[in-house]
Coordinates of C-alpha atoms in Angstrom, one line a residue:
M22 CA -21.8 31.0 -41.1
N23 CA -18.6 32.0 -40.1
R24 CA -17.3 34.9 -41.8
Q25 CA -13.5 35.6 -42.0
S26 CA -12.4 39.0 -40.3
T27 CA -11.6 41.9 -42.7
L28 CA -10.4 44.0 -40.3
S29 CA -6.7 42.9 -40.7
S30 CA -6.8 43.3 -44.3
R31 CA -8.2 47.0 -44.1
P32 CA -6.2 49.8 -44.2
S33 CA -6.2 51.8 -41.2
T34 CA -7.8 55.2 -41.2
F35 CA -5.5 56.6 -38.4
G36 CA -2.5 58.5 -39.3
G37 CA 0.8 56.6 -38.5
S38 CA -0.3 53.3 -39.4
S39 CA 3.4 51.9 -39.1
R40 CA 3.3 52.9 -35.6
N41 CA 0.0 51.0 -35.1
A42 CA 1.2 47.9 -37.1
S43 CA 4.3 47.7 -34.9
S44 CA 2.7 48.2 -31.4
S45 CA 0.0 45.5 -33.0
Q46 CA 2.8 43.1 -33.5
A47 CA 4.0 43.8 -30.1
V48 CA 0.7 43.1 -28.4
M49 CA 0.4 40.2 -30.3
A50 CA 3.7 38.8 -29.4
R51 CA 2.9 39.7 -25.8
V52 CA -0.4 37.8 -26.1
L53 CA 1.3 34.9 -27.7
E54 CA 3.9 34.5 -25.0
K55 CA 1.1 34.7 -22.0
R56 CA -0.7 32.1 -24.1
Q57 CA 2.4 29.8 -23.9
E58 CA 2.9 30.7 -20.3
W59 CA -0.4 29.7 -19.6
E60 CA -0.2 26.2 -21.5
A61 CA 3.0 25.6 -19.4
I62 CA 1.3 26.3 -16.3
A63 CA -2.0 24.3 -17.2
A64 CA 0.5 21.3 -17.9
L65 CA 2.2 21.8 -14.7
D66 CA -1.2 21.8 -12.8
E67 CA -2.3 18.5 -14.5
T68 CA 1.1 17.1 -13.7
T69 CA 0.8 18.0 -9.9
T70 CA -2.7 16.5 -9.9
E71 CA -1.2 13.1 -11.4
I72 CA 1.6 13.2 -8.5
V73 CA -1.0 13.7 -6.0
Q74 CA -3.1 11.1 -6.9
T75 CA -0.3 8.7 -7.1
L76 CA 0.9 9.7 -3.7
E77 CA -2.6 9.1 -2.2
A78 CA -2.5 6.0 -3.9
L79 CA 1.0 5.2 -2.2
A80 CA -0.3 6.2 1.1
A81 CA -3.2 3.8 1.0
Q82 CA -1.0 0.8 0.2
S83 CA 1.4 1.6 2.8
D84 CA -1.4 1.6 5.2
L85 CA -2.4 -1.9 3.9
I86 CA 1.3 -2.9 4.2
A87 CA 1.7 -1.7 7.9
D88 CA -1.6 -3.7 8.7
G89 CA -0.1 -6.8 7.3
G90 CA 3.0 -6.1 9.4
K91 CA 1.0 -5.9 12.0
A92 CA -0.5 -9.2 11.5
I93 CA 3.2 -10.7 10.6
A94 CA 4.0 -9.6 14.1
S95 CA 1.3 -11.1 16.0
V96 CA 2.0 -14.3 14.5
M97 CA 5.8 -14.1 15.0
A98 CA 4.9 -13.5 18.3
N99 CA 2.9 -16.8 18.9
W100 CA 5.9 -18.7 17.6
P101 CA 7.4 -19.3 21.0
N102 CA 4.4 -20.4 22.7
V103 CA 3.7 -22.9 19.7
L104 CA 7.2 -24.3 19.8
R105 CA 7.2 -24.7 23.6
I106 CA 3.7 -26.8 23.2
I107 CA 5.3 -28.8 20.7
G108 CA 8.3 -29.5 22.8
L109 CA 6.2 -30.6 25.6
F110 CA 4.3 -32.9 23.5
G111 CA 7.4 -34.5 22.0
K112 CA 8.8 -35.1 25.4
E113 CA 5.6 -36.7 26.5
R114 CA 5.3 -38.9 23.5
V115 CA 9.0 -40.1 22.6
P116 CA 11.0 -41.8 25.2
T117 CA 14.7 -41.7 25.3
T118 CA 17.0 -44.8 24.4
G119 CA 17.9 -46.6 27.5
E120 CA 14.9 -45.2 29.8
D121 CA 11.8 -46.5 31.0
E122 CA 8.6 -44.9 29.4
T123 CA 7.4 -43.6 32.8
E124 CA 10.7 -41.8 33.5
T125 CA 10.6 -39.5 30.6
R126 CA 7.3 -38.2 31.3
T127 CA 7.2 -35.3 33.2
D128 CA 5.0 -33.7 35.4
P129 CA 2.9 -31.3 33.1
S130 CA 1.4 -29.4 35.8
A131 CA 4.4 -27.9 36.7
E132 CA 5.9 -26.6 33.4
T133 CA 2.8 -25.7 31.9
E134 CA 1.1 -23.4 34.3
S135 CA 1.4 -20.3 31.9
L136 CA 0.2 -22.3 28.8
P137 CA -3.1 -23.0 27.7
R138 CA -4.9 -26.2 28.5
L139 CA -4.4 -28.6 25.5
V140 CA -7.5 -31.1 24.9
R141 CA -6.0 -34.7 24.1
I142 CA -8.2 -37.1 22.2
P143 CA -7.1 -40.8 22.3
M144 CA -6.6 -42.1 18.5
D145 CA -6.9 -45.5 19.3
G146 CA -10.7 -44.9 20.4
L147 CA -11.3 -43.0 17.2
A148 CA -9.9 -45.8 15.0
Q149 CA -12.2 -48.4 16.6
G150 CA -15.1 -46.2 16.5
T151 CA -15.1 -45.5 12.9
S152 CA -14.6 -49.2 11.6

């Protein structure tokens, strides 16, 4: 049971009720001003919290992007080796026009000392074995 306060409707028993009324209005205005300040500060705090959460999410995503960049860099660093191996394979397989096939083959041990050893599987043997 909530009862409405009757204090505001009662006349003041002190002498100088007009002075109390004006000071009461001043206090109420000050309280209202402080309440508005508090609401503004609460809104600012909420906005700040949202900004911090957004920045933390961006930091996590930037870490993910950095890891992806490292993976791409390692793949890009391997491309010269891949292209060199493809070039060696192409030199051994494709004879140039007007030259004998034995002349186009180079000594693989001279060029591939720094390259890893490749395993070659003859395709003719595989085709005969599967039929």
